[in-house]
Tab-separated table of C-alpha atoms in Angstrom:
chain	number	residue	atom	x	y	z
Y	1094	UNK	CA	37.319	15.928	28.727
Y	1095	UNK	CA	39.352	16.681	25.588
Y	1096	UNK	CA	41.763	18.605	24.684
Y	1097	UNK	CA	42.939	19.536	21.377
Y	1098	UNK	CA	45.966	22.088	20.452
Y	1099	UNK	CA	47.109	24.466	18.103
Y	1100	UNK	CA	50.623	24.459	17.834
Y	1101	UNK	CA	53.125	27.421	16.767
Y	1102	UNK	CA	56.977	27.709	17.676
Y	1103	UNK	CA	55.873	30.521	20.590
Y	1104	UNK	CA	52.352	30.329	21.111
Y	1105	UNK	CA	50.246	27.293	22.283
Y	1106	UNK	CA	46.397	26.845	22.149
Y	1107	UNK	CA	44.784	24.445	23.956
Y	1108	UNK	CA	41.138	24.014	23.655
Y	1109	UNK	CA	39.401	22.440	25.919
Y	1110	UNK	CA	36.048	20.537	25.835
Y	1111	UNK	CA	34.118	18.910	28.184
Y	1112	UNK	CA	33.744	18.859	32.316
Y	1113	UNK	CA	36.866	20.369	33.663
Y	1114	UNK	CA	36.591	18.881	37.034
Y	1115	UNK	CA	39.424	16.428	39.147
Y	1116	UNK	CA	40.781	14.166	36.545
Y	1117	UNK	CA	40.352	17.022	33.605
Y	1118	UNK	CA	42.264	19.379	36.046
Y	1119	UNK	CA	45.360	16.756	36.258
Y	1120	UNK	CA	44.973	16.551	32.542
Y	1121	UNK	CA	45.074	20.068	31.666
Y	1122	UNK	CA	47.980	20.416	33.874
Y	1123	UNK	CA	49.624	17.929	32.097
Y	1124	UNK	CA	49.061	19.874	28.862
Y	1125	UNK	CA	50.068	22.961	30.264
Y	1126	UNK	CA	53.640	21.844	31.373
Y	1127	UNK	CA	54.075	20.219	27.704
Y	1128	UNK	CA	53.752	24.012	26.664
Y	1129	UNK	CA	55.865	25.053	29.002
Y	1130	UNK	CA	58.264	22.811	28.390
Y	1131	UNK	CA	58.463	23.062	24.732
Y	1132	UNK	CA	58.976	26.588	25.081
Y	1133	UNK	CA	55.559	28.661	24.791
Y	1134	UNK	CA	55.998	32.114	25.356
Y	1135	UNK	CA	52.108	32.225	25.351
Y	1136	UNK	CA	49.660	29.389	26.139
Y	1137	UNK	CA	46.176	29.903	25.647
Y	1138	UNK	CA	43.393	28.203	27.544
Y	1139	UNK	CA	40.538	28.142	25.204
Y	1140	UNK	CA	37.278	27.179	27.440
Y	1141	UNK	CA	34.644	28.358	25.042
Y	1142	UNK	CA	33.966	24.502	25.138
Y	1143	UNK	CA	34.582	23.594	28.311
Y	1144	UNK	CA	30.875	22.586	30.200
Y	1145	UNK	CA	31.947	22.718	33.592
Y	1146	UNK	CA	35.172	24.467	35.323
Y	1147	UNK	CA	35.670	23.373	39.324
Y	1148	UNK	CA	38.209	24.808	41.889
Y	1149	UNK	CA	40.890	22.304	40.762
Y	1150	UNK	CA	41.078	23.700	37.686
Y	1151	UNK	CA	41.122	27.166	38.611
Y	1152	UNK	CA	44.301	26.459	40.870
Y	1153	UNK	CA	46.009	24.853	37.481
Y	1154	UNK	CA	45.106	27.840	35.429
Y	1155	UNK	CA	46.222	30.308	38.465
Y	1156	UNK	CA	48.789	28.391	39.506
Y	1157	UNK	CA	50.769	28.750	35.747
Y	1158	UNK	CA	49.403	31.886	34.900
Y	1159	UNK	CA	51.498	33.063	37.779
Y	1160	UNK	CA	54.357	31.156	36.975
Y	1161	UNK	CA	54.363	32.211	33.549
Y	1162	UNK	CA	53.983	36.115	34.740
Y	1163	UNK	CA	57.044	35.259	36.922
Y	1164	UNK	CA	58.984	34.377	33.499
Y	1165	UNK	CA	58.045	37.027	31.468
Y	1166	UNK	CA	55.446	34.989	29.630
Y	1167	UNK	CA	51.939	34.294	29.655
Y	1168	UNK	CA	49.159	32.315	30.118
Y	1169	UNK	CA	45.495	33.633	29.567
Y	1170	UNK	CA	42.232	31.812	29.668
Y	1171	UNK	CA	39.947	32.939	26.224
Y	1172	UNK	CA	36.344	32.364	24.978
Y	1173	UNK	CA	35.283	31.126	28.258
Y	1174	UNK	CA	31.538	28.769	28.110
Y	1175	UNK	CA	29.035	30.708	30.392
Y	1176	UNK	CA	29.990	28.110	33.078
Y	1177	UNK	CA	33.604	28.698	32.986
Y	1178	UNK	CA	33.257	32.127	33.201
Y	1179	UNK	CA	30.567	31.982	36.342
Y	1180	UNK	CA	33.494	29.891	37.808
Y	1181	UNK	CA	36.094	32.406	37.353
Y	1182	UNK	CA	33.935	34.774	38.204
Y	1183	UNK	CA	32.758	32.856	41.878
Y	1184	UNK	CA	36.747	33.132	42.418
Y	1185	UNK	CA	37.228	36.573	42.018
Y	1186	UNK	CA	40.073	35.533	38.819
Y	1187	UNK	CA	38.178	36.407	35.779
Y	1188	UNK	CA	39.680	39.923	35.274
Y	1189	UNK	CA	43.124	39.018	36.236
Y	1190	UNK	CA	43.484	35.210	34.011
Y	1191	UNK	CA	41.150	36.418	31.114
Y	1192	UNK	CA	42.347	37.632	27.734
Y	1193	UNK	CA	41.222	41.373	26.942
Y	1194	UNK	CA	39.344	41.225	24.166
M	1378	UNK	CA	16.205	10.963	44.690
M	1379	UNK	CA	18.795	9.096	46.489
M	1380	UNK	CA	22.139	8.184	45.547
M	1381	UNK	CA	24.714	6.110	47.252
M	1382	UNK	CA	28.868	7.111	45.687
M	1383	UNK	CA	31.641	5.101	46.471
M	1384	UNK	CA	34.690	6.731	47.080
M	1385	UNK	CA	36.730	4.077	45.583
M	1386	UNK	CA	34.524	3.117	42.384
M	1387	UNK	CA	35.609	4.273	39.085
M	1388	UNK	CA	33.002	6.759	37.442
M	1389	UNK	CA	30.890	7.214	40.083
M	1390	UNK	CA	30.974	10.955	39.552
M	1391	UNK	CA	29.853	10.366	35.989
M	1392	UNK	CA	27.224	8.039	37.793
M	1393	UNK	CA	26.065	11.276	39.717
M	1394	UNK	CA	26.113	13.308	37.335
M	1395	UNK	CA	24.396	11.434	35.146
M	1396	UNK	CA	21.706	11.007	37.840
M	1397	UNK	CA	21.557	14.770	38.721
M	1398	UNK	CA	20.613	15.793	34.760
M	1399	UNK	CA	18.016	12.938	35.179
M	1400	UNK	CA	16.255	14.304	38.495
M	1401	UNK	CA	17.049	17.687	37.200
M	1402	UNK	CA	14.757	16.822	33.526
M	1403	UNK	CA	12.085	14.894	35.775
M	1404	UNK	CA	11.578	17.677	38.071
M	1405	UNK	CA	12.099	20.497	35.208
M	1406	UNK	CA	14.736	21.955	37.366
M	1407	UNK	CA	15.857	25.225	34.954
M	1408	UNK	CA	19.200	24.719	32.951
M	1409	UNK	CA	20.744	28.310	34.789
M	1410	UNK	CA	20.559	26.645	37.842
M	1411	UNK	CA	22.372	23.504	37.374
M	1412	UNK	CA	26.199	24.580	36.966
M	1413	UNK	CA	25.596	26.198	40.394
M	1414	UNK	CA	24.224	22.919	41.579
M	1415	UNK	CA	26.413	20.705	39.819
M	1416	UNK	CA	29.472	22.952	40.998
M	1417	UNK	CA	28.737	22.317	44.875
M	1418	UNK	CA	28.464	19.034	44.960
M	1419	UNK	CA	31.632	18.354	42.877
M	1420	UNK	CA	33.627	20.573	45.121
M	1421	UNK	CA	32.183	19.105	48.455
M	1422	UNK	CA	32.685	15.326	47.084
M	1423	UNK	CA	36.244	16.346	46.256
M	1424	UNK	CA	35.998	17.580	50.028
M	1425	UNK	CA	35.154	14.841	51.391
M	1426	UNK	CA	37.477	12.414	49.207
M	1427	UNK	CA	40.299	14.048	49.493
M	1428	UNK	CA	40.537	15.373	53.433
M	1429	UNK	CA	37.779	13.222	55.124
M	1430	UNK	CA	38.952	9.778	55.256
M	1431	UNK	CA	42.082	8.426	56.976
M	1432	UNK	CA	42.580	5.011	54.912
M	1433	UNK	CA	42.091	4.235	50.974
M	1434	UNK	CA	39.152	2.093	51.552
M	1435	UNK	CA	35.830	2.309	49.840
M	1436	UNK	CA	33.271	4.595	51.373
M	1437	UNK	CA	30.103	5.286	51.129
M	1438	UNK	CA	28.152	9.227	51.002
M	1439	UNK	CA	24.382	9.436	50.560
M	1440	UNK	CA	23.164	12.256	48.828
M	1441	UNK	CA	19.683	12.557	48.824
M	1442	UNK	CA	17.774	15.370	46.394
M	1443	UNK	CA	14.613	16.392	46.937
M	1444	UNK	CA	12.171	19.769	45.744
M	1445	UNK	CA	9.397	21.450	47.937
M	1446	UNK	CA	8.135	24.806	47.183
M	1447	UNK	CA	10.746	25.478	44.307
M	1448	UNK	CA	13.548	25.215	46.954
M	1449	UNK	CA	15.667	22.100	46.091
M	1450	UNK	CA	17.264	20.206	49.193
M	1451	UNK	CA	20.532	18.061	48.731
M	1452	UNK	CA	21.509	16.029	51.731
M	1453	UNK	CA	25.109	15.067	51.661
M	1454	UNK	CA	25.860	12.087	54.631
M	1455	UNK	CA	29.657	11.113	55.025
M	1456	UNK	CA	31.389	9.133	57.770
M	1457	UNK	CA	34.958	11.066	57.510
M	1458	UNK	CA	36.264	13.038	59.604
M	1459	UNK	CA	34.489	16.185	61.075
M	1460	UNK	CA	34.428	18.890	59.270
M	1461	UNK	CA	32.181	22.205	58.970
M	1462	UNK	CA	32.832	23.973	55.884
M	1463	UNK	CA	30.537	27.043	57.563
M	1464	UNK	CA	33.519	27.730	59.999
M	1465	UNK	CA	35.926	28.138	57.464
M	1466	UNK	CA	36.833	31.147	56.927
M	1467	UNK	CA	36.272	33.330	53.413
M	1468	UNK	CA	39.149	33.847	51.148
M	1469	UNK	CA	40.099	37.583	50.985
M	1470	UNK	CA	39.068	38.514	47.507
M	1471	UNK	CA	40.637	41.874	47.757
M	1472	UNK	CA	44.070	40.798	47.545
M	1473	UNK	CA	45.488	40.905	43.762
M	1474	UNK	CA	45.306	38.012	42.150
M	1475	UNK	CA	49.253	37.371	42.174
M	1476	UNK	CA	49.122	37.147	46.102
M	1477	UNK	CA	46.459	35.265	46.849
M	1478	UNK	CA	46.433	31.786	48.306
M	1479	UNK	CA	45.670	29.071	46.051
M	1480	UNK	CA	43.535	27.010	48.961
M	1481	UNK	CA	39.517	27.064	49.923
M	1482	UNK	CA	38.606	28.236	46.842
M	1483	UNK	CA	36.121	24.833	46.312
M	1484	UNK	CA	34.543	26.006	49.655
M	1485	UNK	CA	34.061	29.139	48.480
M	1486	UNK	CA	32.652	28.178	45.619
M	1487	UNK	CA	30.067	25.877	47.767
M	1488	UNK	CA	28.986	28.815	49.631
M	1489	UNK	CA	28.880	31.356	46.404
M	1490	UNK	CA	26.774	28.575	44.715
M	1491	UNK	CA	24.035	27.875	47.140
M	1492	UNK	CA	21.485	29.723	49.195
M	1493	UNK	CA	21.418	28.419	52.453
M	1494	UNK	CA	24.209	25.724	54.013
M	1495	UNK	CA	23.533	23.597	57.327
M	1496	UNK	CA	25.911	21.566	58.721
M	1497	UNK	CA	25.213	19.008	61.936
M	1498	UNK	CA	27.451	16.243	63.078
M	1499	UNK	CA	25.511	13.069	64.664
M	1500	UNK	CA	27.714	10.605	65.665
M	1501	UNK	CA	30.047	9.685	62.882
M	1502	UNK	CA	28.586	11.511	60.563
M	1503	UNK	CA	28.660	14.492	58.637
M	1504	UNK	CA	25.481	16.030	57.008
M	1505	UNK	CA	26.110	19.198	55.119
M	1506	UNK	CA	22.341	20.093	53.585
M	1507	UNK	CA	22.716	22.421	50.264
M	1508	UNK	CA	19.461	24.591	49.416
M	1509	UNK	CA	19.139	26.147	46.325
M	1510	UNK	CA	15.979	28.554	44.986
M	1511	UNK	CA	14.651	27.675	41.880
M	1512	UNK	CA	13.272	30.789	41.354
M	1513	UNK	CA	14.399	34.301	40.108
């Protein structure tokens, strides 16, 4: 898995391509907290890339969208690949951790 | 197909999935099903790994794959710990997203995946059996 990022002073991209799955979930958490701790007020989870999307990774994305929500911030998941979207989809997230187009 | 993973070996689920696209091309298994397929055994491997076994040491699971009358079989054969996924219980996908717990989602996502589950424990072992339609 890969994961490349656009970069402004309050938004963060991060697109991600590959199989999302264990290790890419650690990784992508890893990412995320970078974000965080440079001090996104929006990251974006680009998945329009991203071949395959397990639970693990849903709990990262869930687990900071909520913390971001808690902070007045945000975290949204956009362009998801047909198979990250079936996977947010299985879960019951996709309306709540997708961007509105 | 049959395919022996070792808990402990680097890139064995590369190996496996590497070896599921293969079976999947030699038996012309449809592209829309395998993210479903793919998806279950991941989750049930990560299952297994993570909750089955009480030391670090290598184990083995045999999966075994194998198609009759478009229905494909997967066999999944562990010696953790018991455990039937069937008799956990479904997340409540009602509650708002904000409130709900974080946990048994990969389970879920087994059960969402595939037709038909079976689970039997014989002696040591676990066998959960997976069957997905190939069909419409």
């Amino acid at each position: 898995m890969q994961i490349r990022k656009n970069i402004t002073p309050e938004e963060h991209e991060l697109l991600v391509a590959g199989r999302v799955d264990g290790a890419g979930a650690n990784q992508l958490e890893l990412e995320i907290l970078d974000a965080i701790k440079a001090g996104a007020k929006a990251v974006y989870v680009n998945l329009s890339e991203a071949t395959f999307l397990c639970s693990a990774g849903i709990r990262v994305l869930l687990q900071y969208w909520r913390q971001m929500k808690n902070a007045q911030k945000r975290l949204l998941v956009t362009r998801p690949s047909a198979e990250a979207e079936a996977a947010l989809d299985l879960t019951g997230f996709k309306d709540s951790i997708l961007e509105k187009a | 197909m049959e395919f022996t993973f070792h808990t402990q070996t680097p890139g064995e689920r590369q190996r496996l999935h590497h070896a599921l696209l293969d079976f999947a091309r030699a038996k012309k298994i449809p592209a829309k099903f395998l993210n479903a397929i793919d998806l279950a055994l991941e989750e049930h491997l990560t299952n297994i790994i993570s909750y089955g076994y009480a030391n670090d040491r290598d184990h083995l699971i045999n999966i075994r794959f194998s198609i009759a009358r478009r229905v494909l079989k997967i066999e999944v054969t562990d010696t953790g710990k018991r455990f039937d996924l069937l008799a956990h219980p479904e997340p409540d996908l009602t509650v708002p997203a904000e409130k709900r717990a974080i946990g048994g989602l990969g389970i879920h996502m087994i059960k969402r995946s595939m037709d038909r589950l079976a689970y039997a424990r014989r002696g040591r072992r676990n066998t959960l059996t997976m069957f997905k339609k190939l069909t419409d």
